[in-house]
PDB file of C-alpha atoms and ligand atoms in Angstrom:
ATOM      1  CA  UNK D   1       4.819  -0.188 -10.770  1.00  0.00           C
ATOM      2  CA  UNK D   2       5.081  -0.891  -6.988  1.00  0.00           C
ATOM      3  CA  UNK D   3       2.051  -1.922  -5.044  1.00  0.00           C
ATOM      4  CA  UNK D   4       0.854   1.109  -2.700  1.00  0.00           C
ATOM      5  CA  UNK D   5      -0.891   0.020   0.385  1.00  0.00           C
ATOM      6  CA  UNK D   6      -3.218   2.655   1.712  1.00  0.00           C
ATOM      7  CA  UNK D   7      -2.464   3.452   5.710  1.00  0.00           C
ATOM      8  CA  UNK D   8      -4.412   6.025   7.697  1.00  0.00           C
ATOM      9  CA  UNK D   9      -3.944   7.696   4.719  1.00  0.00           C
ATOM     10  CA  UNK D  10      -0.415   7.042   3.508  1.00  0.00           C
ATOM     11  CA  UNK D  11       0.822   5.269   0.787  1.00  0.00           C
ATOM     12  CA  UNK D  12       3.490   2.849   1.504  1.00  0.00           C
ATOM     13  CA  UNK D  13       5.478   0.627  -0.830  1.00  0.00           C
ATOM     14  CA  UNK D  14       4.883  -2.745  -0.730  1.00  0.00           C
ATOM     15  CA  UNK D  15       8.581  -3.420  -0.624  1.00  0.00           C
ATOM     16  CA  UNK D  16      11.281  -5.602   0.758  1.00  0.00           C
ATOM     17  CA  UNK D  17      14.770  -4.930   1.767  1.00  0.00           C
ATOM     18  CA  UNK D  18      15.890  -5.786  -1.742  1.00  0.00           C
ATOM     19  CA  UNK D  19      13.347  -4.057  -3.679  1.00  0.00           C
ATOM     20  CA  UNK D  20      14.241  -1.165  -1.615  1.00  0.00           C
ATOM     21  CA  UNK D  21      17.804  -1.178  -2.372  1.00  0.00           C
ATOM     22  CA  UNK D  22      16.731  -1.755  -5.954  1.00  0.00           C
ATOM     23  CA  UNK D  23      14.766   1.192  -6.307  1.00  0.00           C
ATOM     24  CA  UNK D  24      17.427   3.343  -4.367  1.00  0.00           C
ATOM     25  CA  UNK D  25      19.933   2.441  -6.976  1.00  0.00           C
ATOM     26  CA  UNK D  26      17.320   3.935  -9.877  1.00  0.00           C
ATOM     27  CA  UNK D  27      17.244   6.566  -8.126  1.00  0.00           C
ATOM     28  CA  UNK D  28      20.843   7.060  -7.576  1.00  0.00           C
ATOM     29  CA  UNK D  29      21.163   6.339 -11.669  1.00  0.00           C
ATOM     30  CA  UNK D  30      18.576   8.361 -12.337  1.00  0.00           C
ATOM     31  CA  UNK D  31      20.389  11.211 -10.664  1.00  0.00           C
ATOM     32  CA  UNK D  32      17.318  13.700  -9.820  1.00  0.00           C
ATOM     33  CA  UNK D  33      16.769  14.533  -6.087  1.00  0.00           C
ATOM     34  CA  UNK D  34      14.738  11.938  -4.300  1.00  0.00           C
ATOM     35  CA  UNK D  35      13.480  10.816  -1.377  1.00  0.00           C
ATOM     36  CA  UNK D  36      13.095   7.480   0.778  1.00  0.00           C
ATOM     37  CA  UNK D  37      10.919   7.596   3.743  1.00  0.00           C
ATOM     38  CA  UNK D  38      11.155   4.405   6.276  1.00  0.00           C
ATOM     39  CA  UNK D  39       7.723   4.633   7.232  1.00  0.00           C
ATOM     40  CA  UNK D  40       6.736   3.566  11.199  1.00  0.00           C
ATOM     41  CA  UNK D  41       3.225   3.680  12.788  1.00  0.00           C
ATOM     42  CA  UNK D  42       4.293   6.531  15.038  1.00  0.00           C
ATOM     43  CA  UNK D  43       5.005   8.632  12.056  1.00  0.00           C
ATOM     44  CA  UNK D  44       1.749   7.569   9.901  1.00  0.00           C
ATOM     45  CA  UNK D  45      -0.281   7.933  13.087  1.00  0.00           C
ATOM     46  CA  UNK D  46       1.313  11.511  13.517  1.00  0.00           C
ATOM     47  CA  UNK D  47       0.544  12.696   9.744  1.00  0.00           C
ATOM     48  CA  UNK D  48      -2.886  11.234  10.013  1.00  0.00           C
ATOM     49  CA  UNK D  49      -3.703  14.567  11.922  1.00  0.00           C
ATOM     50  CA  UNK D  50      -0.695  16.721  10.264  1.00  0.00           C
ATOM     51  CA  UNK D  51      -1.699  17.517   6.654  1.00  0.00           C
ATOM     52  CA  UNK D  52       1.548  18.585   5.281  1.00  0.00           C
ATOM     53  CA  UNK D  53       3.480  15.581   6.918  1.00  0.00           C
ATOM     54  CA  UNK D  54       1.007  13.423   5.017  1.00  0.00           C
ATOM     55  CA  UNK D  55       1.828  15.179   1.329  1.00  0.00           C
ATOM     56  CA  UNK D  56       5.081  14.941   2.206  1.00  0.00           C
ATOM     57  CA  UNK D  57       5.127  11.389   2.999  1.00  0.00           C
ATOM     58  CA  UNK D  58       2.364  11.105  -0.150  1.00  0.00           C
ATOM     59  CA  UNK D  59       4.671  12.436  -2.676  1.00  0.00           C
ATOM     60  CA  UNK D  60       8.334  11.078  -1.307  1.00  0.00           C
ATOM     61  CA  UNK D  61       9.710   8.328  -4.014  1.00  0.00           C
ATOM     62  CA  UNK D  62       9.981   6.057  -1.513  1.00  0.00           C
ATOM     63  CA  UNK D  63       8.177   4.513   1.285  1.00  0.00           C
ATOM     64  CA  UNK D  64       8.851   1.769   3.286  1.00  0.00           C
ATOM     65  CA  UNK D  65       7.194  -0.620   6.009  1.00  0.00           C
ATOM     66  CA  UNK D  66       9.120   0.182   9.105  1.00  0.00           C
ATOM     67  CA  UNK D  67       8.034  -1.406  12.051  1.00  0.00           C
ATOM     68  CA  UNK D  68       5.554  -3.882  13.321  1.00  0.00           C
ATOM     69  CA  UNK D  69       2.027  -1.680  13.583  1.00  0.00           C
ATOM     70  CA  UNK D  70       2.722  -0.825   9.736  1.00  0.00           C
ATOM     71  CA  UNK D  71       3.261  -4.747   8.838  1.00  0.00           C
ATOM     72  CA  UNK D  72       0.561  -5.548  11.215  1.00  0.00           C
ATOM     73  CA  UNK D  73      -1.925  -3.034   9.800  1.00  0.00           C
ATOM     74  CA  UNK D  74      -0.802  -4.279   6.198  1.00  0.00           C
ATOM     75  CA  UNK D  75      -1.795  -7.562   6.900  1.00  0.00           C
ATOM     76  CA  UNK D  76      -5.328  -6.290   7.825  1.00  0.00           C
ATOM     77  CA  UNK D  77      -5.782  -4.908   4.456  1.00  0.00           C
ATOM     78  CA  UNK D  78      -4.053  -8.602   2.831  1.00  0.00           C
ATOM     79  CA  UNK D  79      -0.650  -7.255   2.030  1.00  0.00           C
ATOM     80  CA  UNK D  80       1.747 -10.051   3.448  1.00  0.00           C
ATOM     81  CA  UNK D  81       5.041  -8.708   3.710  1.00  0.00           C
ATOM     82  CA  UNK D  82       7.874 -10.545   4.186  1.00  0.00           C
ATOM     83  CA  UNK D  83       9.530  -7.711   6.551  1.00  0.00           C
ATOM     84  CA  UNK D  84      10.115  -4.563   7.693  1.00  0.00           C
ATOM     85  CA  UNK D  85      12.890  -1.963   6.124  1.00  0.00           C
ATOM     86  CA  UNK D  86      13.973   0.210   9.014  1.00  0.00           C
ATOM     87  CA  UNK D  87      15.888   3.327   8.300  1.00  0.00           C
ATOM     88  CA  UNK D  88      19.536   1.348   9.667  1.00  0.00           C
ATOM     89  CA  UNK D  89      18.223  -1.741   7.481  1.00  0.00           C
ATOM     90  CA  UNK D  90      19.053   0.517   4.659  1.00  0.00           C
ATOM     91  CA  UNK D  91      21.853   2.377   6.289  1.00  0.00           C
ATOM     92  CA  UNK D  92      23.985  -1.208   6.447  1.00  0.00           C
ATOM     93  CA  UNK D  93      22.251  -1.969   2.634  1.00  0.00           C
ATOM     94  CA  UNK D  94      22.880   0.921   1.050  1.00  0.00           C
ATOM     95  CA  UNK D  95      26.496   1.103   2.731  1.00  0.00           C
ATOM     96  CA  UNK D  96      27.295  -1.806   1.417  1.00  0.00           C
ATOM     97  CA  UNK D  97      25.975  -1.400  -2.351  1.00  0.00           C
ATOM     98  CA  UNK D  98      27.582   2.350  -2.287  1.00  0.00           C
ATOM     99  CA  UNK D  99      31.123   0.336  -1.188  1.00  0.00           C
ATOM    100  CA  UNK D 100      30.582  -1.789  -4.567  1.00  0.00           C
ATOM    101  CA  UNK D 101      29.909   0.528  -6.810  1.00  0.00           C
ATOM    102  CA  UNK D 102      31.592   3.563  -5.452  1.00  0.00           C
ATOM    103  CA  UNK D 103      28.878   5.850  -4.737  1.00  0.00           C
ATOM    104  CA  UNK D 104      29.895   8.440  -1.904  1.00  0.00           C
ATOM    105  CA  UNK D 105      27.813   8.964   1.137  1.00  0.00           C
ATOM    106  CA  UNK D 106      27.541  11.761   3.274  1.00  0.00           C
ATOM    107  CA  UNK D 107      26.040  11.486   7.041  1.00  0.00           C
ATOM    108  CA  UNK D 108      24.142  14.039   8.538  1.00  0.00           C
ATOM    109  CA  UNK D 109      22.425  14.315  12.107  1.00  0.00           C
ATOM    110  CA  UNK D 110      22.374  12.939  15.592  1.00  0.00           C
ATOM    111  CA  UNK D 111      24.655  14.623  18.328  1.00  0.00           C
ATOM    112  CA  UNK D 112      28.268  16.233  17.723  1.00  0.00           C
ATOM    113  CA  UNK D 113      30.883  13.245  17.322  1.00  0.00           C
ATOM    114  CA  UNK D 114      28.253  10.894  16.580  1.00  0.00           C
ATOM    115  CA  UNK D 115      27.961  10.954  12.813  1.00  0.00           C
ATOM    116  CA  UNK D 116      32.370  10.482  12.410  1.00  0.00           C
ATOM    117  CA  UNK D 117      31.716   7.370  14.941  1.00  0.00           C
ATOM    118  CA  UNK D 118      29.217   5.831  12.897  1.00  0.00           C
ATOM    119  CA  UNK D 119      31.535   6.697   9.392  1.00  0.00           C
ATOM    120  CA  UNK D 120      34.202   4.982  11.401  1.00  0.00           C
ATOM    121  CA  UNK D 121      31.951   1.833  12.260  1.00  0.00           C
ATOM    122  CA  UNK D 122      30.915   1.691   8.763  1.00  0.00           C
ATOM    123  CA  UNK D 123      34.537   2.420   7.023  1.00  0.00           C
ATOM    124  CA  UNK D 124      35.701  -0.391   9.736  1.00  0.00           C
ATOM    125  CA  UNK D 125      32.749  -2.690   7.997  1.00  0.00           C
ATOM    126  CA  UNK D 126      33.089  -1.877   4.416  1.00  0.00           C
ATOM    127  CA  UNK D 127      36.363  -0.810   3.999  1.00  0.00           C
ATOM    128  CA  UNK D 128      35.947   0.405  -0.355  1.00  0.00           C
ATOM    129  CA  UNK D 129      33.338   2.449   1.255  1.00  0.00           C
ATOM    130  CA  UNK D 130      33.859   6.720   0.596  1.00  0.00           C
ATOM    131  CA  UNK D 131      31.874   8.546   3.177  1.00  0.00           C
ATOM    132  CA  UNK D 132      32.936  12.240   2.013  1.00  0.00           C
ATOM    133  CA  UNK D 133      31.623  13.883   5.232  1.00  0.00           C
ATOM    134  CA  UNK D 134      29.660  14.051   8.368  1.00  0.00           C
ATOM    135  CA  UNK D 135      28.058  16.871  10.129  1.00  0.00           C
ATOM    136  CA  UNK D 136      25.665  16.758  13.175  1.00  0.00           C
ATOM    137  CA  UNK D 137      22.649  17.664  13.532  1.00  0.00           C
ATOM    138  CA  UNK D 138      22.235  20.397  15.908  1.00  0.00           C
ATOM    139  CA  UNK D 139      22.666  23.050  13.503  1.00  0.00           C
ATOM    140  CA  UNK D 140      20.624  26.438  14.241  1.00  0.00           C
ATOM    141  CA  UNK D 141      18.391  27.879  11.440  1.00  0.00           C
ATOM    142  CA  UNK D 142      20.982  30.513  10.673  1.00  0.00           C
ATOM    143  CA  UNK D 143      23.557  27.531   9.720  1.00  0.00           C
ATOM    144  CA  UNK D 144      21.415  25.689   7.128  1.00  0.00           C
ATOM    145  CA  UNK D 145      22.519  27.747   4.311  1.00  0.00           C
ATOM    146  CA  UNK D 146      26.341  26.549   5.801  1.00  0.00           C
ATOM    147  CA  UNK D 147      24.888  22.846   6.277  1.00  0.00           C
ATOM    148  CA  UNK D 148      23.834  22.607   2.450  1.00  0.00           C
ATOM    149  CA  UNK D 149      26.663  24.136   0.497  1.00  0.00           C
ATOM    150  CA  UNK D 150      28.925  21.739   2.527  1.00  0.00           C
ATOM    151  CA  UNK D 151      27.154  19.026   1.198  1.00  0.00           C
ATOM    152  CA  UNK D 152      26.455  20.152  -2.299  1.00  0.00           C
ATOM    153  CA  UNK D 153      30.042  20.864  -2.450  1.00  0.00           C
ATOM    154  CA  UNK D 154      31.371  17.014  -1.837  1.00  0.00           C
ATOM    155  CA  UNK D 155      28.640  16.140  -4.111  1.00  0.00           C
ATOM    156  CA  UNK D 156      27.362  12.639  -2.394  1.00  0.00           C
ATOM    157  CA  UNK D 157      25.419   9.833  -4.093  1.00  0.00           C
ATOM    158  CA  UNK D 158      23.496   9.372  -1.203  1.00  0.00           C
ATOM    159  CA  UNK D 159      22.389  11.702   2.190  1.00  0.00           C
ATOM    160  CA  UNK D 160      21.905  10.151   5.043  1.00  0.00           C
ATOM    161  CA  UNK D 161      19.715  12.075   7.665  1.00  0.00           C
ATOM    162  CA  UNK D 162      19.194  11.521  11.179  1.00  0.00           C
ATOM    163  CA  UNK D 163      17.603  14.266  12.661  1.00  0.00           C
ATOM    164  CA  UNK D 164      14.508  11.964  13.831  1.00  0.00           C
ATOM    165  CA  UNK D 165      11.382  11.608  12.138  1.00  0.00           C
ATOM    166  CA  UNK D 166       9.359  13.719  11.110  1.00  0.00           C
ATOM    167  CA  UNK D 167      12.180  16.627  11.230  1.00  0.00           C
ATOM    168  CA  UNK D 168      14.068  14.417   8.688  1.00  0.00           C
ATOM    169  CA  UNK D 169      11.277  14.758   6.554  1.00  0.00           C
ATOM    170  CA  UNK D 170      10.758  18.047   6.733  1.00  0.00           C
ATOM    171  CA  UNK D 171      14.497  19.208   5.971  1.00  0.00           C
ATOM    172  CA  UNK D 172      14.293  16.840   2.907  1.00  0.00           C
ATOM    173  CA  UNK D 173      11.552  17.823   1.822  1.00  0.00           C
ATOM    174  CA  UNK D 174      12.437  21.296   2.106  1.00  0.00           C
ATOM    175  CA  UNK D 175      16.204  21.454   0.676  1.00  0.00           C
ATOM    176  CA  UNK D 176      16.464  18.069  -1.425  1.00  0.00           C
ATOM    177  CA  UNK D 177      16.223  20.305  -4.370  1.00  0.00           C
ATOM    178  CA  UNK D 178      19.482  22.686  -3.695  1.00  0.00           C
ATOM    179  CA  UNK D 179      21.082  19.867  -1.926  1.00  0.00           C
ATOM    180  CA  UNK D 180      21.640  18.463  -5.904  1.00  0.00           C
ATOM    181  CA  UNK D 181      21.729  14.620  -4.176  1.00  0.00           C
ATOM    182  CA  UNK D 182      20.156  11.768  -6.053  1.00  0.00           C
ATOM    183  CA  UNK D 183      19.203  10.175  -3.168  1.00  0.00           C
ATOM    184  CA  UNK D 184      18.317  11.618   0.380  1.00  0.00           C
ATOM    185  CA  UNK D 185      16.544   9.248   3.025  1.00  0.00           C
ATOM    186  CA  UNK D 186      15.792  10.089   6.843  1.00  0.00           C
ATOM    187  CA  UNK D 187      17.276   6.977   9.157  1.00  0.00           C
ATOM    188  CA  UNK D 188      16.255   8.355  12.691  1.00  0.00           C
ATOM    189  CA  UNK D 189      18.112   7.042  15.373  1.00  0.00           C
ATOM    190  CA  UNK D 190      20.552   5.146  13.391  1.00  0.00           C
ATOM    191  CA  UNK D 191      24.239   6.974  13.885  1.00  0.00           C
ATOM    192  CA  UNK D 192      23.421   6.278  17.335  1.00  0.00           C
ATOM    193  CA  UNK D 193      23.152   2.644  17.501  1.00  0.00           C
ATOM    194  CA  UNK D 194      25.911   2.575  14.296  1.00  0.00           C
ATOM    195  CA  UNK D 195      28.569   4.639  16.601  1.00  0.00           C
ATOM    196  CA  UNK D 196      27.995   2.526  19.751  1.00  0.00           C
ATOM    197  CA  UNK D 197      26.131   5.145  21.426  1.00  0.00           C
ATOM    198  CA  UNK D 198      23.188   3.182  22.274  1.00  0.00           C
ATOM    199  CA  UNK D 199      22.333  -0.269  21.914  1.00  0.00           C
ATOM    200  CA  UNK D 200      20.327  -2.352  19.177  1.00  0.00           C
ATOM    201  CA  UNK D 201      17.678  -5.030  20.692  1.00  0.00           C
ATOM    202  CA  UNK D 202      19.434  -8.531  20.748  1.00  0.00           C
ATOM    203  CA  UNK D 203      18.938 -10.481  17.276  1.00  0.00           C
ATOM    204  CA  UNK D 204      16.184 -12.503  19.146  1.00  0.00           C
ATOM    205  CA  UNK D 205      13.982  -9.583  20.578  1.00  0.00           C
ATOM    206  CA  UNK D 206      14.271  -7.689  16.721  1.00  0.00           C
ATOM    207  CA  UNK D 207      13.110 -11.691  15.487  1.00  0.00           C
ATOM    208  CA  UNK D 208       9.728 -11.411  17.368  1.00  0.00           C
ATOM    209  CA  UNK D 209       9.047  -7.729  17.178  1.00  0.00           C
ATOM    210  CA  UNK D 210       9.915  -6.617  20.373  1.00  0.00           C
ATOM    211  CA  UNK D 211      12.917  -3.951  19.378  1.00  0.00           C
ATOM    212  CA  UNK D 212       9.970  -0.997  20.726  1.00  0.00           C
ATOM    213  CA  UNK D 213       9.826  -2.789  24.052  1.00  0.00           C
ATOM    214  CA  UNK D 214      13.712  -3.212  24.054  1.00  0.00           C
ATOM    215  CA  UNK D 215      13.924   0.624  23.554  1.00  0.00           C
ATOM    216  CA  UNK D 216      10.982   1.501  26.251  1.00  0.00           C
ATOM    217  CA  UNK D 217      12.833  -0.149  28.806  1.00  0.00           C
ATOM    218  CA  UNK D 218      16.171   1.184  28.368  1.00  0.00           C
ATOM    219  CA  UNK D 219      14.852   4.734  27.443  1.00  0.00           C
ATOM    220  CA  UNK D 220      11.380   5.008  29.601  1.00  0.00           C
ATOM    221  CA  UNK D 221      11.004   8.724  28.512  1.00  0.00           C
ATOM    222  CA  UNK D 222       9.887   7.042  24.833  1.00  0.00           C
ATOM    223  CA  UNK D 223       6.296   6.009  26.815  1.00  0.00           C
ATOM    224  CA  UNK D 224       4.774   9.260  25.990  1.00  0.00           C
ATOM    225  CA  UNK D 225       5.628   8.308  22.070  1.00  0.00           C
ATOM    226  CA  UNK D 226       5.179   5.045  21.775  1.00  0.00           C
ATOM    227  CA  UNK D 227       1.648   5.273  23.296  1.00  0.00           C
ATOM    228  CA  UNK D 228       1.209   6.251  19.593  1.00  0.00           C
ATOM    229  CA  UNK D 229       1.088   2.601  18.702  1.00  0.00           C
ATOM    230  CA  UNK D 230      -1.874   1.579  20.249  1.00  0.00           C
ATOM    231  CA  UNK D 231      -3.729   4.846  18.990  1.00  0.00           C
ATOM    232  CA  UNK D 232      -2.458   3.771  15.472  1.00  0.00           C
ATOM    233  CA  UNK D 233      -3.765   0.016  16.214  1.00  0.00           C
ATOM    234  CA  UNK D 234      -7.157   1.623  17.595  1.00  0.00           C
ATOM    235  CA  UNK D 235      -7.462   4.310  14.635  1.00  0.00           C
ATOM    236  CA  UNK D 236      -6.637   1.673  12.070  1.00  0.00           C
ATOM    237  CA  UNK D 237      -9.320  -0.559  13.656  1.00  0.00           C
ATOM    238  CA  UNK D 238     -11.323   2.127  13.389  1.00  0.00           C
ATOM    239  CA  UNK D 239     -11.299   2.680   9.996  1.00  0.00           C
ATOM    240  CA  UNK D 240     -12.085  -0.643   9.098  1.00  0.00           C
ATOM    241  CA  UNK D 241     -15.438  -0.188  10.091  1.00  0.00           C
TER     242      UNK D 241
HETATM  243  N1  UDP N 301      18.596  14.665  16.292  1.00  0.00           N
HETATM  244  C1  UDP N 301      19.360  15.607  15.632  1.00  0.00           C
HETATM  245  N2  UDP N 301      18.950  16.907  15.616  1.00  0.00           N
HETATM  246  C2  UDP N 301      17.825  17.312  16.225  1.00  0.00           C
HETATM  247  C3  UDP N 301      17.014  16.338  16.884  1.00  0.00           C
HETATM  248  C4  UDP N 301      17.433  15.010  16.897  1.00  0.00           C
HETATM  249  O1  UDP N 301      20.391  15.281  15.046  1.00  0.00           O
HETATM  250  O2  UDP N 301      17.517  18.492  16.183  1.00  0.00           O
HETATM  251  C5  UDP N 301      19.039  13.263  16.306  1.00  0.00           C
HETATM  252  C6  UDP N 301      19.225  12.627  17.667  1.00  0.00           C
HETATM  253  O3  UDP N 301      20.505  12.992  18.213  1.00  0.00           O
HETATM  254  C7  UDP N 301      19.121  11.151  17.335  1.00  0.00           C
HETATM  255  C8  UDP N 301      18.106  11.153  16.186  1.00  0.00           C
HETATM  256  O4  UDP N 301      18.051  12.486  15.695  1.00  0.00           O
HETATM  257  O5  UDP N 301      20.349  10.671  16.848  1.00  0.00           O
HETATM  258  C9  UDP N 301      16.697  10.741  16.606  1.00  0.00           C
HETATM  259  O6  UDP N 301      16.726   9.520  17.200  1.00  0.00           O
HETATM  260  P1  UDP N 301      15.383   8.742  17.616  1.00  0.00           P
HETATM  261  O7  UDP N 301      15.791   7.411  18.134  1.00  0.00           O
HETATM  262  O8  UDP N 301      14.536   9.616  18.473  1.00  0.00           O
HETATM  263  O9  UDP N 301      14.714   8.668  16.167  1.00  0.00           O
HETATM  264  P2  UDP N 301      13.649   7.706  15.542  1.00  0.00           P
HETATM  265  O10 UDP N 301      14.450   6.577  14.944  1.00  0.00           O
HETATM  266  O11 UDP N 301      12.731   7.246  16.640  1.00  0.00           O
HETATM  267  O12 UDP N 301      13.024   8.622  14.538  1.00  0.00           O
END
């Protein structure tokens, strides 16, 4: 059994990269719908006040330290973990294991075009890799239906789903069942930085934890939400008392 630590009320595994990818591939094996969640302080902060966000992150197979306030605030409670798992950690990990074993992968979300740029990019880096089909994500309600016998039809290994957290979490949670995939996680903004559409933080910036300030400055519309940080650090703190 994985060690849960307890966060504003979620539980997140106390996993690395590998462990992740591990537990991905049991799932994948195992062949029954399930979900990963890449876990940030935004999105713990947000469920702390959002019930059903919180069971949903509570009962997904899956959760994982993304991002510094979640490694920080593990570290509070004696959990040293070696590192975060972002959502494109595991898109480039679990891209690379599907291209050795031959699971197929289908990409869902971020802006028309996006999602065939980022198969591209990833085809380009693992070339055994079978991405059976993209869609984007600005589907209307009356389209889901459409959205989820496409993908049920190509029956992929693996669902990749970047329609930003938590509305990643919600369609999961939501369709994973009629979807039929073994294994559906949310990555956020990933297509975007996979395709070339935006920019990653240089190696040295993602070293020492600064990817959110890398981000602010380039996007300064992301204030508003990344204020959530320091209500996470203060609420945490908080808690401890
Ligand atoms: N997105 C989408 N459908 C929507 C809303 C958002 O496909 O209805 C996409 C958006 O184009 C972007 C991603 O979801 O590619 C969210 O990126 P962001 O960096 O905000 O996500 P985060 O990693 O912070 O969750």
């Amino acid at each position: 059994m994985q060690k849960k630590i307890e966060i504003l009320g979620c539980f997140i595994d106390a996993v690395d990269s590998r462990d992740a990818l591990q537990k991905a591939e049991e799932f994948i094996l195992q062949g029954i719908p399930s979900h990963v969640i890449t876990l940030n302080a935004e999105i713990a902060y947000a469920a702390s006040s959002d019930p059903e966000l919180k069971k949903i992150i509570n009962k997904a197979d899956l959760v994982t330290p993304d991002g510094i306030g979640i490694v920080w605030a593990a570290r509070r409670k004696g959990y040293d973990l070696k590192e975060r798992v972002t959502g494109i950690d595991m898109v480039y990990n679990l891209s690379e294991l599907a291209s050795e074993k031959g699971y197929k992968v289908f990409l869902l979300g971020a802006a028309p075009g996006v999602a065939e740029k980022a198969a591209e990019n990833l085809q380009l880096k693992y070339p055994d890799l079978i991405i059976c089909g993209t869609r984007d994500g600005y589907f209307r309600e009356e389209e889901v239906d459409e959205v989820i016998d496409e993908i049920r039809n190509l029956s992929p290994h693996i669902l990749m789903v970047a329609l930003g957290a938590p509305k990643q979490e919600f369609f999961i949670n939501r369709y994973k069942e009629r979807l039929e995939v073994p294994l559906c996680l949310g990555v956020g903004g990933s297509f975007d930085v996979i395709s070339g559409l935006k920019k990653r933080a240089p190696e040295i910036m993602i070293k020492l934890n600064l990817e959110w300030l890398y981000r602010l400055v380039l996007e300064p519309k992301r204030l508003k939400r990344q204020m959530a940080l320091p209500k996470f650090v203060i609420k945490v703190l908080k808690e401890e008392k």
